[in-house]
Amino acid sequence: MNVLTATVLFKLLELTVSGQSSLENVWWLDLKVTRNVSGHFASIPVTVSPQNILASNKKSNPSWTKLFDKTAGEVLSSDDAINPRNRTIIRLLFSKNPGHAVRSDYLVYRLAGAQYVASVKSFLDPRTNVAEVAPELYRSITTLSDFTKLFEHAIGGIVSSSPDELFTVESWQQYLDGELIKRLSVPWIFRQPLKSYRVFWVQGRADIGSSIQFYEAARALGITIVVLDQPGHWLQDDTGPHAQYREAFIPISVDGDEGLTQRVVEAVRSYPHRVDGIVTISDVRLPFVARACEILGLPTSPSAAYILAGDKGATRELEDAAADKKEGFVLNAADELDTFLEQAGNMIKYPLIVKPCSGWNSDCVVKVQNQDELFAAVLRASSRHANSPNCSTRVVVEPYIEGPEVDANFVILDGEVLFCDISDDFPSTGDHSGNSTSIPAANFMETLMDIPTNLPSEEQELMKSSLKESIVRLGFKSGVFHCEARVRNSRAQYKHGLDGILDMSVSTRTEPISPPSCYLHEVNARSPGYINCVAALLAYGVDYYAIRLLLSLGPQENERVKILAQPFLGSKPQYILGVVVLPPTRSGIMASENAVEDYLVENPDIRKHVVHHQTVRKKGEFVEGPDSDELLAVGYIIVASKTSRRQCLELARQISETFDYKLESD
């Protein structure tokens, strides 16, 4: 076998001023990767072979050498390796302080999406000590051996590629400096010792594609996970492809019935190791898991608060009481409607929204225009969960609110809002029902969520303060929350532009006809859905799953919660995101191998703007139609624009108009 041997040089560049002094926690130095041996500079020669061994560190082969070796191999294997327009810099980061990283992969996910950053590698393991390395140490090093000893203390590395020949090395370094300042201006290396923890995770989710962010967060935080779920779950097999994400799997019924609390308590008490917390993000299971924590003496918000939040009727009554204005009504069963209407007389004003008191995914949420539609909608909503493990026939009826809908996600600690992101929830087909654009099978399934919101700043502050009050009113002091609400009397409304793109248009009038107000639809006492957690991580660098895990451990982890709740510098997203929901248009057995992936392969011009996608309905699974009581998307696509909201919306429109899937009956 012939061994490929070649030399790649890593030229040490001068330290930048910002690289040494801009951040409290870290400093960095850069090495330019080159095959040009004519320059006169100190360099580290690397021998690349199929075994990927760094010549000067054959024995130790630490993390930094693997990064160097991989980068050198890519440079040599590239057809453009000797082209001066294809240039590479490796940036190594060092800690100014001794201690621990708030999570071992912090550097990796905070730099995701940075332009000209080809790859990021953390050299840290969970809960490992970080050594202090002063920037001044660089000045006193002259030999190759000294350099390699310095590099062994690096906490991570960044590989940056610049295709622009007009991009000087100095301006390139300055650009990278700016990116690190924007993303790492957080005290993410701190002195507090990190403990080992074990958390029980109740209901391990449908597959790895809809949960990997959670499991990777747990690993990076140094938290051991034990999964509780139904027998036969994909994480049960100890030799399965994803078994490394959990310490053990406990097969129990996780049906959301009254017995769930005791089943969880027994699982904790019979486990041979200490359990420090219990987490679920399933709406129907939240109060039962909270009650289990109360029995076991583990950290939790009150189970009574979760019960209130999970009951949309109780939440509406609480909001009406706070406003001293009754706008909705609750029925315990469909047969109560006749009596209520007789007593209400002419007080009922249409249009109205009808929905089950217990529910998710906007299942059986209907806009009604008259009494006949009201009776039909109440019967349907009351029947939705009549035979579920947590039997419920209660229905809430409330006014339909004209005005833009928003999703607002909160991180709250001891009553203080640490972070809040608000996104625009574009109109659903149900918003158009009852008018000239009415369509069959109209529902309130999401169509598009755009991040960040385009609401006027004063209305954003109104929603933030009002929704925080609603959360506290339910009985919560800390947690991660996903709220859905509308802005009444907003200056913003949706309009089609001349190009046909639907977007929120903000009136220039400064004084509204009536003051704007927040109308709460629901508070979900959990992180948002998986696709929205991904979007928040990409846009702001905030991981709701990691924060929820730490909150389950109690006040001893408050410091890490505060650090991880800090977004990028200035609280601005790194780009505009559009979360495109791909709804079912017809029912049947899915024939597409992977409907979303297939679509992106066929549309490369769209794919280059896609930062994440998820397929929910896979080959062989049944796809419910748009008129089903259970609304589940076929999949999701997140598109990003660093240019404009308009570009993002145009991409979203193209996807919505052209995406399709194949059924076996086609």
XYZ file of C-alpha atoms in Angstrom:
666
model
C 0.000 0.000 0.000
C 1.347 3.401 -0.951
C 1.447 5.952 1.844
C 0.660 9.537 0.946
C 3.172 11.817 2.624
C 3.135 15.566 2.197
C 3.930 18.660 4.193
C 1.439 21.239 5.343
C 2.631 24.272 7.273
C 0.748 26.046 10.046
C 1.978 29.633 10.172
C 1.537 31.316 13.548
C -0.024 34.736 13.065
C 0.396 37.716 15.349
C -2.074 37.980 18.198
C -4.843 40.486 17.570
C -5.547 43.081 20.239
C -9.168 41.982 20.524
C -8.063 38.366 20.639
C -6.191 39.025 23.865
C -8.422 41.483 25.691
C -12.001 41.579 24.385
C -13.501 38.700 26.345
C -13.439 37.992 30.048
C -13.037 34.236 29.710
C -10.937 33.407 26.678
C -8.178 34.520 24.339
C -7.054 33.016 21.053
C -4.263 32.667 18.551
C -4.426 31.924 14.838
C -2.484 29.669 12.520
C -2.703 30.002 8.774
C -2.717 26.682 6.937
C -0.539 26.693 3.829
C 1.488 24.541 1.461
C 3.631 27.491 0.476
C 7.084 26.745 1.915
C 8.789 29.831 0.502
C 7.807 32.192 3.292
C 10.113 32.901 6.208
C 8.091 32.201 9.327
C 7.951 29.862 12.282
C 5.857 26.887 11.297
C 4.798 23.450 12.414
C 5.278 20.788 9.705
C 2.626 18.097 9.609
C 2.998 14.692 7.973
C -0.315 13.365 6.699
C -0.831 9.657 6.139
C -3.891 7.428 5.823
C -3.520 6.745 9.558
C -3.931 10.497 10.303
C -0.953 10.769 12.651
C 0.564 14.104 13.515
C 4.308 13.634 13.133
C 5.385 15.606 16.185
C 2.831 14.005 18.541
C 2.608 10.350 17.552
C 2.274 9.149 21.121
C -0.071 11.589 22.826
C -2.250 12.595 19.837
C -4.398 15.028 21.895
C -7.543 16.700 20.585
C -5.766 19.635 18.991
C -3.536 17.354 16.924
C -6.589 15.567 15.548
C -8.013 18.900 14.447
C -4.714 19.889 12.804
C -4.366 16.520 11.134
C -7.920 16.506 9.789
C -7.548 20.047 8.451
C -4.230 19.229 6.803
C -5.755 16.185 5.159
C -8.624 18.244 3.773
C -6.215 20.842 2.393
C -4.146 18.165 0.664
C -7.138 16.300 -0.728
C -8.726 19.433 -2.166
C -8.205 20.139 -5.856
C -7.918 23.799 -4.911
C -5.327 23.238 -2.199
C -2.657 25.255 -3.976
C -5.077 27.961 -5.054
C -4.391 31.067 -2.942
C -8.101 31.945 -3.024
C -8.912 28.850 -0.971
C -7.434 29.729 2.416
C -7.764 28.271 5.876
C -7.095 29.530 9.391
C -7.174 27.462 12.558
C -8.014 29.469 15.667
C -7.189 27.915 19.040
C -8.935 29.189 22.167
C -7.486 29.292 25.678
C -9.050 30.088 29.029
C -7.908 33.101 31.030
C -9.340 31.581 34.202
C -9.256 28.190 35.893
C -12.575 26.445 36.410
C -15.153 24.610 34.326
C -17.104 25.248 31.142
C -20.818 25.741 31.751
C -21.268 22.853 29.298
C -18.560 21.071 27.359
C -19.913 21.869 23.875
C -20.692 25.543 24.512
C -18.173 26.712 21.921
C -19.629 24.408 19.256
C -23.273 25.418 19.371
C -22.664 29.121 19.984
C -20.638 29.291 16.753
C -23.115 27.297 14.670
C -24.119 29.366 11.654
C -21.148 31.746 11.750
C -20.076 32.704 8.245
C -16.642 31.480 7.088
C -16.530 28.986 9.978
C -16.170 25.543 8.427
C -16.039 23.558 11.665
C -15.755 23.967 15.421
C -14.289 21.459 17.838
C -14.442 21.479 21.619
C -11.490 19.815 23.323
C -13.382 19.507 26.617
C -15.122 16.568 28.203
C -18.145 17.156 30.457
C -17.250 18.492 33.928
C -13.486 18.496 33.260
C -11.217 21.165 34.731
C -10.122 24.034 32.505
C -6.550 25.255 32.956
C -5.674 28.943 33.140
C -3.362 30.112 30.344
C -2.271 33.754 30.275
C -1.965 35.448 26.843
C 1.491 36.682 27.860
C 2.730 33.098 27.798
C 2.645 33.181 24.008
C 5.374 35.845 23.896
C 7.927 33.715 25.745
C 7.615 30.630 23.547
C 10.193 30.022 20.822
C 10.515 26.283 20.207
C 8.205 23.790 18.573
C 8.091 21.799 21.802
C 6.974 24.878 23.732
C 4.239 25.546 21.203
C 2.864 22.027 21.367
C 2.801 22.190 25.175
C 0.821 25.421 24.916
C -1.592 23.888 22.423
C -2.314 21.020 24.815
C -4.090 23.553 27.061
C -6.407 24.764 24.279
C -10.101 24.356 25.105
C -11.289 24.312 21.505
C -10.496 25.056 17.898
C -12.169 26.765 14.953
C -11.427 26.054 11.305
C -12.226 29.050 9.102
C -12.146 29.105 5.308
C -12.210 32.293 3.256
C -12.844 32.057 -0.497
C -12.484 35.806 -1.029
C -9.035 36.810 -2.276
C -9.792 40.439 -1.369
C -10.252 39.390 2.258
C -6.851 40.180 3.788
C -5.568 38.028 6.616
C -5.888 40.969 8.997
C -9.510 41.720 8.059
C -10.242 38.004 8.186
C -8.937 37.833 11.753
C -10.934 40.926 12.677
C -14.093 39.333 11.305
C -13.521 36.213 13.411
C -12.806 38.414 16.437
C -16.172 40.092 15.958
C -17.984 36.768 15.707
C -16.426 35.478 18.923
C -17.177 38.709 20.768
C -20.819 38.524 19.637
C -21.218 34.871 20.601
C -18.967 34.358 23.627
C -19.457 37.559 25.667
C -20.839 35.394 28.453
C -19.038 34.119 31.595
C -19.226 30.547 30.319
C -16.099 29.435 32.163
C -16.693 29.782 35.882
C -15.151 28.594 39.131
C -18.133 26.746 40.612
C -17.377 23.001 40.846
C -19.672 20.838 38.744
C -21.402 17.863 40.332
C -22.554 14.672 38.682
C -26.325 14.286 38.380
C -28.872 11.727 37.293
C -32.236 12.726 35.815
C -35.213 10.526 34.967
C -36.710 11.479 31.591
C -40.374 10.493 31.352
C -41.396 9.749 27.757
C -38.267 9.603 25.610
C -39.951 11.084 22.489
C -40.774 9.497 19.136
C -37.298 9.155 17.612
C -33.770 10.536 17.748
C -34.584 13.139 15.087
C -37.088 14.818 17.401
C -35.008 14.610 20.580
C -31.263 14.617 19.901
C -30.847 18.219 21.087
C -32.118 17.155 24.520
C -29.830 14.137 24.790
C -26.769 16.040 23.590
C -27.503 18.810 26.094
C -27.657 16.283 28.932
C -24.339 14.750 27.914
C -22.595 18.145 27.619
C -23.940 19.216 31.020
C -22.610 16.050 32.645
C -26.113 14.761 33.440
C -26.813 11.032 33.263
C -30.200 10.212 31.746
C -32.492 7.309 32.588
C -35.444 6.992 30.188
C -38.909 5.862 31.282
C -41.237 4.891 28.450
C -43.448 2.184 27.019
C -41.982 -1.300 26.443
C -40.596 -1.575 22.915
C -39.465 2.060 22.781
C -36.534 2.759 20.428
C -34.215 3.480 23.383
C -34.916 0.231 25.233
C -32.306 -1.921 23.452
C -28.975 -1.718 25.315
C -27.172 -2.434 22.038
C -29.259 -0.030 19.953
C -27.665 2.737 17.861
C -28.561 5.442 20.400
C -28.199 3.544 23.672
C -25.182 5.698 24.590
C -27.490 8.618 25.319
C -28.986 6.947 28.403
C -27.658 4.988 31.359
C -30.703 2.740 31.494
C -34.197 2.297 30.136
C -37.097 1.480 32.464
C -40.119 0.029 30.640
C -43.310 1.296 32.267
C -46.635 2.640 31.085
C -46.310 6.399 30.651
C -49.991 6.880 29.832
C -51.183 10.180 31.263
C -53.535 8.694 33.843
C -53.785 9.035 37.624
C -51.528 6.020 38.137
C -48.543 7.620 36.371
C -47.427 9.427 39.525
C -47.104 6.226 41.523
C -45.405 4.364 38.676
C -42.742 7.071 38.472
C -42.303 7.135 42.264
C -41.803 3.371 42.356
C -39.295 3.517 39.487
C -37.210 6.121 41.333
C -37.330 4.288 44.660
C -36.329 0.972 43.120
C -33.448 2.384 41.060
C -30.061 1.365 42.513
C -28.503 4.836 42.175
C -29.358 8.318 43.427
C -31.874 10.260 41.304
C -31.570 14.064 41.402
C -34.472 15.187 39.229
C -37.329 14.157 36.942
C -38.260 15.836 33.659
C -41.014 15.510 31.092
C -42.083 17.905 28.347
C -45.410 16.201 27.667
C -48.362 18.463 28.537
C -50.641 15.732 29.817
C -47.876 14.163 31.958
C -46.527 17.358 33.552
C -48.818 17.464 36.633
C -48.339 13.754 37.364
C -44.544 14.031 37.172
C -44.613 17.167 39.341
C -46.661 15.290 41.934
C -44.108 12.456 41.875
C -41.356 15.009 42.562
C -43.346 16.394 45.501
C -43.724 12.917 46.992
C -40.013 12.166 46.522
C -38.803 15.564 47.728
C -37.231 16.442 44.373
C -37.180 19.983 42.908
C -40.334 20.981 41.022
C -42.861 23.727 40.477
C -46.180 23.050 42.251
C -48.253 20.277 40.689
C -51.293 22.543 41.212
C -49.728 25.098 38.850
C -49.227 22.434 36.181
C -52.857 21.332 36.572
C -54.063 24.897 35.979
C -51.764 25.437 32.991
C -52.874 22.158 31.418
C -56.546 23.134 31.611
C -57.341 25.816 29.022
C -60.731 26.383 30.618
C -59.247 27.041 34.062
C -56.616 29.313 32.497
C -59.319 31.333 30.693
C -61.344 31.720 33.901
C -58.218 32.889 35.731
C -57.496 35.474 33.023
C -61.095 36.707 33.015
C -61.022 37.090 36.801
C -57.785 39.086 36.638
C -59.267 41.396 33.998
C -62.610 41.561 35.835
C -64.228 40.841 32.495
C -65.842 37.564 31.484
C -65.211 36.842 27.816
C -65.359 33.064 27.588
C -67.224 30.165 29.120
C -66.438 26.563 30.016
C -68.651 23.512 29.555
C -68.026 20.272 31.434
C -69.712 18.330 28.639
C -71.386 19.040 25.305
C -74.889 18.536 26.707
C -74.493 21.666 28.878
C -74.533 23.964 25.843
C -78.339 24.149 25.507
C -78.771 25.308 29.083
C -75.954 27.821 28.813
C -77.374 29.391 25.643
C -80.821 29.706 27.210
C -79.326 31.585 30.152
C -76.993 33.710 28.008
C -79.720 34.946 25.689
C -78.381 37.540 23.246
C -75.032 37.908 25.025
C -73.293 35.461 22.660
C -71.304 37.340 20.012
C -69.810 35.571 16.999
C -67.285 34.597 15.745
C -66.145 32.322 18.577
C -63.306 29.859 19.097
C -64.127 26.392 20.432
C -61.437 24.044 21.764
C -60.958 21.159 24.208
C -59.795 22.211 27.674
C -57.090 19.571 27.392
C -55.236 19.415 24.110
C -52.244 20.153 21.921
C -51.309 20.786 18.278
C -54.499 22.877 17.859
C -56.513 19.642 17.666
C -60.258 20.326 17.312
C -59.801 24.101 17.570
C -62.538 25.628 15.416
C -63.773 29.110 14.541
C -67.581 29.250 14.444
C -69.885 31.885 12.969
C -73.321 30.803 14.201
C -75.182 28.571 16.624
C -75.320 25.522 14.359
C -71.548 25.600 13.916
C -71.166 26.132 17.671
C -73.106 22.964 18.538
C -71.108 20.881 16.047
C -67.770 22.266 17.243
C -68.564 21.752 20.941
C -69.568 18.135 20.327
C -66.367 17.485 18.391
C -64.124 19.166 20.977
C -65.832 17.396 23.881
C -65.326 14.018 22.213
C -61.612 14.534 21.434
C -60.263 13.198 24.757
C -63.363 11.454 26.104
C -61.715 8.028 25.816
C -58.093 8.979 26.494
C -56.202 7.755 29.602
C -56.786 11.174 31.183
C -60.480 11.324 30.305
C -61.761 14.853 29.662
C -64.919 16.166 28.001
C -64.510 19.811 29.050
C -64.679 22.518 26.392
C -63.749 26.198 26.472
C -65.448 28.764 24.224
C -63.921 32.220 23.831
C -64.100 35.167 21.422
C -62.162 35.077 18.179
C -59.590 37.858 18.451
C -58.696 39.871 15.389
C -55.013 40.653 15.522
C -51.629 39.034 14.975
C -50.841 35.843 16.856
C -47.452 35.310 18.470
C -45.547 32.532 20.154
C -43.557 33.715 23.165
C -41.011 31.534 24.949
C -39.746 32.416 28.411
C -36.956 31.415 30.766
C -37.980 32.569 34.238
C -35.980 32.138 37.442
C -37.421 33.177 40.806
C -39.914 35.463 39.086
C -37.335 37.185 36.870
C -37.450 36.875 33.085
C -33.950 35.824 32.036
C -34.790 35.411 28.355
C -37.797 35.806 26.087
C -38.109 35.271 22.357
C -41.225 36.233 20.430
C -42.022 34.949 16.947
C -44.818 35.709 14.510
C -47.321 32.885 14.073
C -48.701 33.516 10.590
C -52.445 33.095 9.900
C -53.821 29.560 9.706
C -56.515 28.313 7.356
C -58.949 28.591 10.269
C -58.413 32.353 10.422
C -59.979 32.626 6.963
C -63.020 30.452 7.683
C -66.392 32.132 7.514
C -65.432 34.757 4.933
C -64.988 34.958 1.183
C -61.712 33.044 1.349
C -63.153 30.173 3.377
C -61.618 26.815 2.489
C -62.619 23.219 3.250
C -61.216 21.543 6.386
C -60.011 24.867 7.828
C -58.046 24.461 11.064
C -55.588 26.275 13.307
C -52.507 24.228 12.542
C -49.462 26.498 12.230
C -48.378 27.443 8.722
C -45.269 29.577 9.251
C -43.436 30.966 12.274
C -41.037 33.832 11.623
C -38.234 34.738 14.036
C -37.936 37.432 15.312
C -41.345 39.093 15.489
C -42.097 42.188 13.444
C -44.450 43.648 16.063
C -43.833 47.266 17.096
C -41.389 47.381 20.009
C -43.977 48.727 22.446
C -46.298 45.823 21.651
C -43.455 43.362 22.139
C -42.873 44.770 25.619
C -46.608 44.633 26.311
C -46.767 40.948 25.388
C -43.664 40.129 27.393
C -44.924 41.777 30.588
C -48.521 40.584 30.246
C -47.610 36.962 29.528
C -45.136 36.921 32.396
C -47.977 38.014 34.702
C -50.141 35.189 33.342
C -47.396 32.653 34.085
C -46.967 33.916 37.648
C -50.744 33.957 38.119
C -50.812 30.216 37.467
C -48.446 29.669 40.396
C -45.024 29.389 38.739
C -41.850 31.119 39.915
C -39.319 29.401 37.654
C -39.340 27.377 34.468
C -39.313 27.311 30.687
C -42.658 28.311 29.172
C -44.230 28.380 25.724
C -47.112 30.860 25.426
C -49.528 31.521 22.585
C -51.457 34.783 22.431
C -52.850 37.517 20.191
C -52.427 41.276 20.206
C -55.740 43.052 20.399
C -55.877 46.476 18.723
C -52.410 45.993 17.291
C -50.854 48.500 14.912
C -49.758 45.468 12.888
C -51.841 43.382 10.518
C -51.137 40.852 7.796
C -51.279 42.045 4.191
C -50.183 40.738 0.815
C -47.524 42.853 -0.878
C -47.402 43.648 -4.569
C -45.235 40.551 -4.999
C -47.947 38.430 -3.395
C -45.960 37.717 -0.230
C -47.976 37.786 2.986
C -46.286 39.720 5.783
C -47.046 41.767 8.841
C -47.536 45.425 7.997
C -47.195 48.005 10.779
C -49.275 51.166 10.647
C -47.406 54.444 10.997
C -50.025 55.834 13.362
C -48.538 56.278 16.807
C -51.809 56.563 18.723
C -54.032 53.469 18.391
C -57.796 53.797 18.203
C -57.907 51.649 21.346
C -54.890 50.681 23.428
C -53.341 47.331 22.483
C -53.728 44.434 24.889
C -52.643 40.825 25.200
C -55.205 38.054 24.819
C -53.775 34.792 26.143
C -54.631 31.560 24.370
C -52.562 29.203 26.502
C -49.499 28.766 28.698
C -47.593 25.541 28.129
C -45.409 24.972 31.195
C -42.632 23.388 29.168
C -40.194 24.154 26.398
C -41.696 24.804 22.948
C -41.974 22.025 20.380
C -38.758 20.455 19.155
C -38.540 22.428 15.910
C -38.908 25.704 17.835
C -36.227 24.652 20.334
C -33.909 24.087 17.385
C -34.850 27.505 15.985
C -34.103 29.284 19.288
C -30.723 27.572 19.543
C -29.827 28.571 15.981
C -31.149 32.132 16.188
C -30.143 33.152 19.713
C -27.763 30.474 21.002
C -30.167 29.573 23.842
C -30.925 25.907 24.517
C -34.293 25.475 26.255
C -33.705 21.768 26.860
C -30.438 22.371 28.706
C -32.068 25.008 30.897
C -35.036 22.755 31.674
C -32.669 19.970 32.720
C -30.786 22.285 35.079
C -34.008 23.654 36.570
C -34.995 20.093 37.497
C -31.963 19.992 39.816
C -33.021 22.925 41.977
C -31.356 26.182 43.118
C -27.860 24.683 43.214
C -27.750 25.014 39.413
C -29.158 28.550 39.201
C -25.805 29.977 38.142
C -25.606 27.743 35.098
C -29.234 28.557 34.245
C -28.407 32.276 34.263
C -25.381 31.767 32.021
C -27.127 29.534 29.490
C -30.120 31.891 29.265
C -27.937 34.672 27.834
C -28.382 35.117 24.059
C -25.880 36.538 21.596
C -24.572 40.040 22.292
C -27.346 42.624 22.043
C -30.035 39.901 22.239
C -30.274 39.956 18.449
C -30.706 36.756 16.419
C -27.870 35.910 14.063
C -30.317 35.629 11.183
C -34.016 35.735 10.331
C -35.600 32.308 10.474
C -38.751 30.968 8.904
C -40.104 27.730 10.371
C -42.213 26.304 7.546
C -44.830 23.797 8.666
C -45.570 21.155 6.027
C -49.203 20.186 6.634
C -50.957 17.038 5.461
C -53.031 17.781 2.380
C -54.554 14.292 2.045
C -54.657 11.079 4.058
C -53.174 7.665 3.372
C -50.045 5.540 3.823
C -46.825 7.484 3.246
C -44.934 6.143 0.227
C -42.100 8.691 0.130
C -38.884 7.303 1.615
C -38.229 10.632 3.333
C -40.602 13.290 2.048
C -38.706 16.340 3.326
C -35.248 15.092 2.368
C -36.512 14.057 -1.069
C -37.924 17.545 -1.600
C -34.659 19.262 -0.648
C -32.632 17.000 -2.944
C -34.912 18.015 -5.804
C -34.631 21.728 -4.900
C -30.938 22.566 -4.336
C -31.526 26.323 -4.692
C -33.801 26.188 -1.664
C -31.639 23.726 0.239
C -28.682 26.114 0.448
C -30.844 28.363 2.647
C -32.040 25.530 4.912
C -30.458 25.329 8.373
C -32.564 22.462 9.714
C -35.297 20.109 8.603
C -37.304 17.341 10.194
C -39.457 14.581 8.751
C -42.330 13.590 11.040
C -44.302 11.193 8.854
C -42.030 8.450 7.527
C -42.505 5.756 4.901
C -45.196 3.242 5.829
C -46.845 5.490 8.428
C -50.410 6.719 8.159
C -50.849 10.403 7.301
C -53.949 12.018 8.783
C -55.753 14.398 6.449
C -56.421 18.100 7.131
C -59.905 17.327 8.475
C -58.604 14.906 11.124
C -59.133 15.482 14.851
C -55.381 14.934 15.285
C -53.238 17.509 13.488
C -49.695 16.308 12.825
C -47.343 17.897 10.313
C -45.640 15.852 7.617
C -42.458 17.706 8.505
C -40.734 21.043 9.006
C -38.145 23.113 7.167
C -36.273 26.033 8.733
C -34.961 28.567 6.220
C -32.569 31.359 7.164
C -31.674 34.731 5.737
C -28.922 37.074 6.852
C -30.211 39.569 4.278
C -33.866 40.357 4.936
C -37.182 39.156 6.291
C -38.531 39.441 2.753
C -36.050 36.894 1.435
C -36.968 34.537 4.255
C -40.685 34.859 3.485
C -40.116 34.333 -0.237
C -38.263 31.088 0.503
C -41.061 30.004 2.837
C -43.670 30.731 0.177
C -41.795 28.692 -2.421
C -41.662 25.727 -0.067
C -45.333 25.973 0.921
C -46.427 26.140 -2.715
C -44.225 23.355 -4.077
C -43.799 20.753 -1.313
C -45.661 17.489 -1.813
C -45.448 13.858 -0.756
C -46.410 10.496 -2.216
C -48.985 8.096 -0.816
C -49.257 4.416 -1.638
C -52.644 5.146 -3.188
C -51.231 7.775 -5.592
